[in-house]
Tab-separated table of C-alpha atoms in Angstrom:
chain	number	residue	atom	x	y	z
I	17	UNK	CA	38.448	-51.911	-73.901
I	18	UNK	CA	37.003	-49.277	-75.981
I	19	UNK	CA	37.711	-47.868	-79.529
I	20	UNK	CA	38.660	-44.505	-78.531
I	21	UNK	CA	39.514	-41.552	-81.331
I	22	UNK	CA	42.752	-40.151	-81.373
I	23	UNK	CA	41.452	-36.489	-82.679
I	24	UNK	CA	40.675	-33.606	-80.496
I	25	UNK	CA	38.127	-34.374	-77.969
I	26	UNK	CA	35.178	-31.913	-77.432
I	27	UNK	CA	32.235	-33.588	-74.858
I	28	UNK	CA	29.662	-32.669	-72.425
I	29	UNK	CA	27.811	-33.700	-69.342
I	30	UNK	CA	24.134	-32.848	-70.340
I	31	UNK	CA	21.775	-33.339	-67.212
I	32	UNK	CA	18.393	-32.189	-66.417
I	33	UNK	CA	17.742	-30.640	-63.373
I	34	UNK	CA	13.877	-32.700	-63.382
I	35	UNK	CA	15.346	-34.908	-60.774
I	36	UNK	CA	18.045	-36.010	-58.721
I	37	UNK	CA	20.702	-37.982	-60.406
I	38	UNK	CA	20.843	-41.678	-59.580
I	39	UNK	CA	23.257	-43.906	-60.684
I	40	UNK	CA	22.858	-44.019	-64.211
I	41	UNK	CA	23.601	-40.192	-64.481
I	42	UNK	CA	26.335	-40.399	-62.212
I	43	UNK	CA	28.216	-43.140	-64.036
I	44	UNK	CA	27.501	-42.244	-67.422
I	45	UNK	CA	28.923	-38.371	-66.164
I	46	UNK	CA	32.150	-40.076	-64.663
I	47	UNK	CA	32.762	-41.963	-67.847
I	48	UNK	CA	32.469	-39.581	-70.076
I	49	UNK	CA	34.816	-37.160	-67.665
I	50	UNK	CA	36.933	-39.904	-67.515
I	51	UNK	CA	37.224	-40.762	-71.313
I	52	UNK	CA	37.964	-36.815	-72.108
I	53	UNK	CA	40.315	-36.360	-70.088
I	54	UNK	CA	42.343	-39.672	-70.941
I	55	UNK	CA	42.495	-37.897	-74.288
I	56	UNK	CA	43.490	-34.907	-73.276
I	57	UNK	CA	40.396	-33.082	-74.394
I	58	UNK	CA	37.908	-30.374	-73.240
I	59	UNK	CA	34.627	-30.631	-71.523
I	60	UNK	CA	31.468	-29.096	-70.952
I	61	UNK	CA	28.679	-28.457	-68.368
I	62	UNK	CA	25.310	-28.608	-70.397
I	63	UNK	CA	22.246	-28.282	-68.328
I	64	UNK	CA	18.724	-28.698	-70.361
I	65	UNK	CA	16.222	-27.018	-68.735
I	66	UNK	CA	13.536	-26.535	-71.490
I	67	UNK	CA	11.005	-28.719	-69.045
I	68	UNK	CA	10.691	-25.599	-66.830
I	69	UNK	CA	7.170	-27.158	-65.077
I	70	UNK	CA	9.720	-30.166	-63.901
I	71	UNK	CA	12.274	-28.592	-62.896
I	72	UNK	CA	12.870	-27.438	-59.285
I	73	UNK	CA	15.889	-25.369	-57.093
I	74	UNK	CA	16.572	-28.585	-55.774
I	75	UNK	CA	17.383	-31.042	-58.646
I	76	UNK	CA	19.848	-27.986	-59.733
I	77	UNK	CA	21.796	-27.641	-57.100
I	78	UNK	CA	21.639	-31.150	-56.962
I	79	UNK	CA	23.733	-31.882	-60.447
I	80	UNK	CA	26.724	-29.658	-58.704
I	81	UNK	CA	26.479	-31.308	-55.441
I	82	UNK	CA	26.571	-34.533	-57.097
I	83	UNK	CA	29.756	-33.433	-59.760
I	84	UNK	CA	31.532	-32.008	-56.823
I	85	UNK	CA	31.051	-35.481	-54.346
I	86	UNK	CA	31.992	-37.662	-57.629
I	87	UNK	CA	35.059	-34.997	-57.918
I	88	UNK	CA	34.770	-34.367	-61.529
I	89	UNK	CA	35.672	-31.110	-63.010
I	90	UNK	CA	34.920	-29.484	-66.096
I	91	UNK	CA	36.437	-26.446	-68.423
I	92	UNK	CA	33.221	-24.534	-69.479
I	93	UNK	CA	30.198	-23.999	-67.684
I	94	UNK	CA	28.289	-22.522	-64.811
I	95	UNK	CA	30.157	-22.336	-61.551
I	96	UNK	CA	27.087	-23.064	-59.566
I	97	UNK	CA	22.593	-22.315	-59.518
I	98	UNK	CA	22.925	-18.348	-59.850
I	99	UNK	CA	25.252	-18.366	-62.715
I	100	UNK	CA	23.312	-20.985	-64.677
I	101	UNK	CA	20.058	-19.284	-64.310
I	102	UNK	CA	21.567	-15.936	-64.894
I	103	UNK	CA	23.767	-16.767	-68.270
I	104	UNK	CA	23.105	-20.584	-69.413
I	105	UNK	CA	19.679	-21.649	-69.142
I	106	UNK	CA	18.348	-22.516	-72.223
I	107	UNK	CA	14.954	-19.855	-71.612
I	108	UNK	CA	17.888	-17.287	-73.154
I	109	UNK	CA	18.250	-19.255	-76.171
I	110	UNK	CA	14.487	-19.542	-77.015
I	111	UNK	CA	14.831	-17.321	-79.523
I	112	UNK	CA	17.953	-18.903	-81.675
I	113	UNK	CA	15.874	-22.409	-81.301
I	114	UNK	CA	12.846	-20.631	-82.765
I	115	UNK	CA	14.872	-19.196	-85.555
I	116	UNK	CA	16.602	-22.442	-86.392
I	117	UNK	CA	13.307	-24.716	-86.871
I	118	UNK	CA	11.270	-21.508	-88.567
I	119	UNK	CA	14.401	-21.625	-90.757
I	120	UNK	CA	14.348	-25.166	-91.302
I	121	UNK	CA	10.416	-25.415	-92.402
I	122	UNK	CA	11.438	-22.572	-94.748
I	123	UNK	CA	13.949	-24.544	-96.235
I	124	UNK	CA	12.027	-27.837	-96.264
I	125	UNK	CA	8.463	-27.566	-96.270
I	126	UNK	CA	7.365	-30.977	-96.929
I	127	UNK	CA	9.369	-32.305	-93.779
I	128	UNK	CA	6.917	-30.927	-91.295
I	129	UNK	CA	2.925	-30.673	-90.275
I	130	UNK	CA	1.008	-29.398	-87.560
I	131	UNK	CA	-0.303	-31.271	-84.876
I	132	UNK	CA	-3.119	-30.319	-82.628
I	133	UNK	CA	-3.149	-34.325	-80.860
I	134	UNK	CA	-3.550	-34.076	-77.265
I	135	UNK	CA	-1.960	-36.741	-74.768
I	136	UNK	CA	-5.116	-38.152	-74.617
I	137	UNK	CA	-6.290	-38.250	-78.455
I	138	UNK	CA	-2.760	-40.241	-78.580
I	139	UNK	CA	-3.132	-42.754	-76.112
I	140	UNK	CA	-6.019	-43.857	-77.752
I	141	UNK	CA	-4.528	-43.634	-81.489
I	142	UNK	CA	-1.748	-44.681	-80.985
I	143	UNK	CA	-0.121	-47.419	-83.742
I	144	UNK	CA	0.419	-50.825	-82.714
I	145	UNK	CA	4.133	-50.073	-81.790
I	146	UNK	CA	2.992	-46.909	-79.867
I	147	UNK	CA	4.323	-44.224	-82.140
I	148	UNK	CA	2.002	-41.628	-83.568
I	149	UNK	CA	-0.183	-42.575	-86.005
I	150	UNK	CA	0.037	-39.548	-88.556
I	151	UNK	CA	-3.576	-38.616	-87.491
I	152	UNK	CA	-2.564	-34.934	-88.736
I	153	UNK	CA	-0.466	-35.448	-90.957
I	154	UNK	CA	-2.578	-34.789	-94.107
I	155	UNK	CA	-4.632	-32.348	-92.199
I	156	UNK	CA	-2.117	-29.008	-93.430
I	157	UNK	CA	-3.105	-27.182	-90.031
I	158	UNK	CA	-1.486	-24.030	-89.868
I	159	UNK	CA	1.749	-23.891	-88.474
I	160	UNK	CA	1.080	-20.564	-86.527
I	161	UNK	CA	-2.570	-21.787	-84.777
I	162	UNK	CA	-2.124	-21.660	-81.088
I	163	UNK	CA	-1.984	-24.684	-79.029
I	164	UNK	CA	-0.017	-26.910	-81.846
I	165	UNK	CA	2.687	-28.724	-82.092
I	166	UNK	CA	5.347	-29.272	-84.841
I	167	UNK	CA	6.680	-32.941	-86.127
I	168	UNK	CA	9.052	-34.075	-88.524
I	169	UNK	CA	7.661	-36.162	-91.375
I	170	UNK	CA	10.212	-39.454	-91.369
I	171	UNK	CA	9.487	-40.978	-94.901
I	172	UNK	CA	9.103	-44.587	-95.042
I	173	UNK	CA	12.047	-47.457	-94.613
I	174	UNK	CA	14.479	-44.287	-93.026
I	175	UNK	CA	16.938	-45.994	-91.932
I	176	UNK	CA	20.362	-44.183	-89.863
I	177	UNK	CA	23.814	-45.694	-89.414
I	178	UNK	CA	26.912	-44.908	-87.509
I	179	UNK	CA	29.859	-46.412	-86.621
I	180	UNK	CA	29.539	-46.512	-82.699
I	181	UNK	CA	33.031	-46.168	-81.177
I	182	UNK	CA	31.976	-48.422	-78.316
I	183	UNK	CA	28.941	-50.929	-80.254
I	184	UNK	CA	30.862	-50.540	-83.839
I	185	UNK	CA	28.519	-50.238	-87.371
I	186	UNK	CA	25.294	-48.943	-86.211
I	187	UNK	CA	21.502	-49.353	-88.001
I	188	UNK	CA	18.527	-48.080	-86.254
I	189	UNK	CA	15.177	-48.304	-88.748
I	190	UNK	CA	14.001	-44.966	-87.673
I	191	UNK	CA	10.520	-45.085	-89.116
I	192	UNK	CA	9.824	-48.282	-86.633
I	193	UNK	CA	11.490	-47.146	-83.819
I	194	UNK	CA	10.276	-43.588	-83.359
I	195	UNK	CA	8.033	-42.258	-86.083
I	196	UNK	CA	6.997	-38.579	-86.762
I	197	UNK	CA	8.335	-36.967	-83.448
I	198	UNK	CA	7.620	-33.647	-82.346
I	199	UNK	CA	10.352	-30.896	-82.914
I	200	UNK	CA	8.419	-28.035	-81.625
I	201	UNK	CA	5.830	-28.410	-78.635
I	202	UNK	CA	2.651	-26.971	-77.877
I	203	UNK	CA	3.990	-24.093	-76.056
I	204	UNK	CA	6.551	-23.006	-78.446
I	205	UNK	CA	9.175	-24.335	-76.658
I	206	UNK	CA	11.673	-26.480	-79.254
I	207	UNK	CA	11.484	-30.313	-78.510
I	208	UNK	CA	15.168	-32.050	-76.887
I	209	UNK	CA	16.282	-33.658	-80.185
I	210	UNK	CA	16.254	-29.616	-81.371
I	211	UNK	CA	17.592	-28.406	-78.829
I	212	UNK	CA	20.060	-30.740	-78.323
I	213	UNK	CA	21.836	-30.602	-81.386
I	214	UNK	CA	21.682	-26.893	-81.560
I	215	UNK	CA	23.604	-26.670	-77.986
I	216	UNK	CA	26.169	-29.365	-79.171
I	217	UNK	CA	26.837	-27.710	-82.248
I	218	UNK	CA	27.098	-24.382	-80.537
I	219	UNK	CA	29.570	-25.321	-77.797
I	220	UNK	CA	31.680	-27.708	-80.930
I	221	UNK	CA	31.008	-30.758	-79.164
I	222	UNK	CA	32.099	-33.984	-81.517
I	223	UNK	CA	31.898	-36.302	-78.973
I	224	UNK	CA	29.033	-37.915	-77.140
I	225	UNK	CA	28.648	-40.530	-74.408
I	226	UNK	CA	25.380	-41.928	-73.744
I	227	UNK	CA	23.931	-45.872	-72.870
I	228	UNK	CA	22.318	-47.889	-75.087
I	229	UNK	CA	19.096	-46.871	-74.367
I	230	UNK	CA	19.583	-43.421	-76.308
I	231	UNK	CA	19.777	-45.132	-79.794
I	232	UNK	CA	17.092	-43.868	-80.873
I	233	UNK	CA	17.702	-40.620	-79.926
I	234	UNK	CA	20.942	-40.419	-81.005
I	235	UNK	CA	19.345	-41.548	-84.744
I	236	UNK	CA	17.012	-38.805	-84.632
I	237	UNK	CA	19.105	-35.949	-83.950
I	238	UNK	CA	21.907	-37.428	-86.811
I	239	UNK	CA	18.735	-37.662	-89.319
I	240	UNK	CA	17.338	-34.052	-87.843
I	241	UNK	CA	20.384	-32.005	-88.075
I	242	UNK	CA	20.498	-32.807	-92.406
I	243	UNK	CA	17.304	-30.429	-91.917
I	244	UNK	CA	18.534	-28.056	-89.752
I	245	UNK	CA	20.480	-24.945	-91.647
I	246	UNK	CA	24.474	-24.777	-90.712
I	247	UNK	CA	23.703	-28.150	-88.617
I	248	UNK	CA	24.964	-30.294	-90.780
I	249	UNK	CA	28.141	-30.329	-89.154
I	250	UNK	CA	26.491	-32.714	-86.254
I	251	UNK	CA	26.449	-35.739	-88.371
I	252	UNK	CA	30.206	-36.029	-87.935
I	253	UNK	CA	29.619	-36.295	-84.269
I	254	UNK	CA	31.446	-39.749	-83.064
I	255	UNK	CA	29.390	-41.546	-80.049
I	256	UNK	CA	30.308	-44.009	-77.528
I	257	UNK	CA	27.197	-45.914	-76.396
I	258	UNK	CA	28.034	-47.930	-73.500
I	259	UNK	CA	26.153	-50.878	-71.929
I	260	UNK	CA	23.873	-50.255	-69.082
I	261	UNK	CA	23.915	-51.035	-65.435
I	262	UNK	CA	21.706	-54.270	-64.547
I	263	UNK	CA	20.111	-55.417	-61.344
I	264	UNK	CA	19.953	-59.421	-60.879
I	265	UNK	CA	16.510	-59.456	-62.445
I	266	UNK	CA	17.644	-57.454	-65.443
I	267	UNK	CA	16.068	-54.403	-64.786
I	268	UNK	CA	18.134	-50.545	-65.373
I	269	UNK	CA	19.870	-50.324	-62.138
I	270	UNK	CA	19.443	-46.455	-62.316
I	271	UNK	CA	15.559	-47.575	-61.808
I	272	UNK	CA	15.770	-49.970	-59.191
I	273	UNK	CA	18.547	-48.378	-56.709
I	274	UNK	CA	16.673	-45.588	-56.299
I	275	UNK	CA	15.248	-45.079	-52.364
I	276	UNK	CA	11.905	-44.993	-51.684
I	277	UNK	CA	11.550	-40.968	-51.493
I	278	UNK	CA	13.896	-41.219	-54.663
I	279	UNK	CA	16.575	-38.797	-53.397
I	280	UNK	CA	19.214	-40.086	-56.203
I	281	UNK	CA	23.188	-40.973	-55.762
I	282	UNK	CA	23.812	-38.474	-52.914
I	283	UNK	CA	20.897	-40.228	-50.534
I	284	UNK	CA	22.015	-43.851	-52.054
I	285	UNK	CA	25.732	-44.343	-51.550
I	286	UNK	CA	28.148	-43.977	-49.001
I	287	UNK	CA	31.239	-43.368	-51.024
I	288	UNK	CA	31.374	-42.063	-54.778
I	289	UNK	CA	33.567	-45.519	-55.140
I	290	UNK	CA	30.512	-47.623	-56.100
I	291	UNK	CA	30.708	-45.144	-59.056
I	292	UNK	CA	33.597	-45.767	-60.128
I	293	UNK	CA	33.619	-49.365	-59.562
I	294	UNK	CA	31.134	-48.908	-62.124
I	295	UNK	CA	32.654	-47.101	-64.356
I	296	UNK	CA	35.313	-50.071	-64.321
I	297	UNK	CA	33.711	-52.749	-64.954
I	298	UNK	CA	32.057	-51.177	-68.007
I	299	UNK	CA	35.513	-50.520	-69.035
I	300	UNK	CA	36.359	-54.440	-68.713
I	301	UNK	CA	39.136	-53.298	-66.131
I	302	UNK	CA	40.700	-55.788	-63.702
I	303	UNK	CA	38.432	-56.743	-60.697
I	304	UNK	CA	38.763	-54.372	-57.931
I	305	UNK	CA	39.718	-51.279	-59.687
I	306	UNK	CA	38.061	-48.398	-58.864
I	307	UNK	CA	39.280	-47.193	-55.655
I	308	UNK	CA	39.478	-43.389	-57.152
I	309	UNK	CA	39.576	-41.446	-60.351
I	310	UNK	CA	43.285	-40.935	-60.225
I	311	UNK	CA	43.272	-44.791	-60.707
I	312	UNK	CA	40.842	-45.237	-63.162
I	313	UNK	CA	43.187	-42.751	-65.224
I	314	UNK	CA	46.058	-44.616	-65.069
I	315	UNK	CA	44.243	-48.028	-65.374
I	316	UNK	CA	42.755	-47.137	-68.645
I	317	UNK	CA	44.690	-47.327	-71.536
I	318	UNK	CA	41.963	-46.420	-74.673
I	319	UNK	CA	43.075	-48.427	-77.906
């Protein structure tokens, strides 16, 4: 079973319509439904759509097709495609992301550079553990040159701990594992870890559900927000990261279920029951269970 928090539960589904969800998305969305509502809390529909040149009418309209066949509801979001693109796409919040970071190099100088690196330049810098080498990171380009991007200077031995609700104490040596990452892209568009914590913090969200995979980003954003002004609040954010779903040969099963033309959950399974089957056994519950949601609810007794 999980360590579960008895305080007022504020979470979010956060996909990205740059693809159709496979089974990762759709189990990681069912237990994270399923853990709010267990404690009686609220929930949010959170679609990132900063990666406009990836995403398409069809991967949208995919993530409600896909909520709707998995039967999970939610109290705060867009109903469906038009009303997302008409009053909660993030393109209408460019201009409160902009203000945030402009107001965060104001208020720390020394915690960002320029960075004119192309994709290429980097593959072929790149450090031994493939993070960026700080190639301009004594350079002092000017912040407001076109064509550059912004990144967040992460001083030596950083380290970030939490304690995990599902993985307990937490350590992740943030230097190693990530490096000076960008917070603002080449386009002016704010990087995810910005974004993200901005949108969370907007909608009051204190708890997150994500697989094990996203340590890293879940390190940045708790390190980023100490930078960002009136974001501080994030870093009392409680997470759940859960284990992920493995194929015989120990490979992400979100990677290798996915069909040949890659046409996600919806093209993949007959019955939103290997979901929650899932869902189950990530919960440790007895063999068998997941027939439906209403079961998994009253299976599920959170410590």
């Amino acid at each position: 079973m999980l360590e579960f928090p008895s305080a007022p539960v504020v979470s979010r589904l956060a996909p990205t319509p740059s693809g159709f969800l496979h089974l990762g998305n759709a189990v990681n969305f069912t237990l994270t439904w399923l853990l709010t509502r267990r404690a009686g809390g609220t929930l949010h529909l959170r679609i990132d759509d900063l990666d406009r040149a990836r995403c398409r009418p069809a991967y949208l309209a995919n993530i409600f097709e896909t909520l709707a066949w998995l039967g999970l509801d939610y109290d705060h979001g867009p109903s469906g495609p038009d009303e997302f693109e008409r009053h909660y796409s993030q393109q209408h919040r460019l201009a409160e992301y902009e203000q945030a970071l402009q107001a965060a190099r104001a208020a720390h100088p020394s915690l960002f550079y320029a960075c004119r690196c192309s994709r290429t330049t980097l593959a072929r810098a790149a450090a031994p553990n493939g993070h960026y080498p700080g190639t301009c990171a004594a350079l002092a380009l000017p912040f407001d040159a076109p064509d550059l991007a912004w990144r967040t200077r992460v001083p030596p031995a950083t380290t970030v701990a939490w304690p995990d609700l599902a993985q307990g104490p937490q350590t992740v040596a943030l230097t190693e594992e990530l490096g000076d990452f960008v917070v603002r892209k080449k386009d002016g568009a704010p990087a995810y870890q910005v974004a993200s914590v901005l949108d969370d913090q907007r909608l009051g969200v204190n708890f997150i559900v994500r697989g094990q995979d996203l340590r890293t980003s879940t390190a940045a954003q708790l390190w980023l927000a100490e930078s960002l002004p009136g974001q501080a609040g994030f870093t009392h954010t409680r997470f759940l990261h859960h284990g992920l779903l493995l194929d015989a040969a120990g490979q992400k099963l979100s990677k290798s279920t996915q069909t040949s033309q890659q046409r996600g959950i919806l093209a993949e399974a007959t019955s939103p029951q290997v979901v929650y089957r899932a869902v189950a056994a990530l919960l440790g519950l007895p063999a068998g269970t997941g027939m439906s949601l209403a079961e998994l609810l009253a299976e599920y007794s959170p410590r």
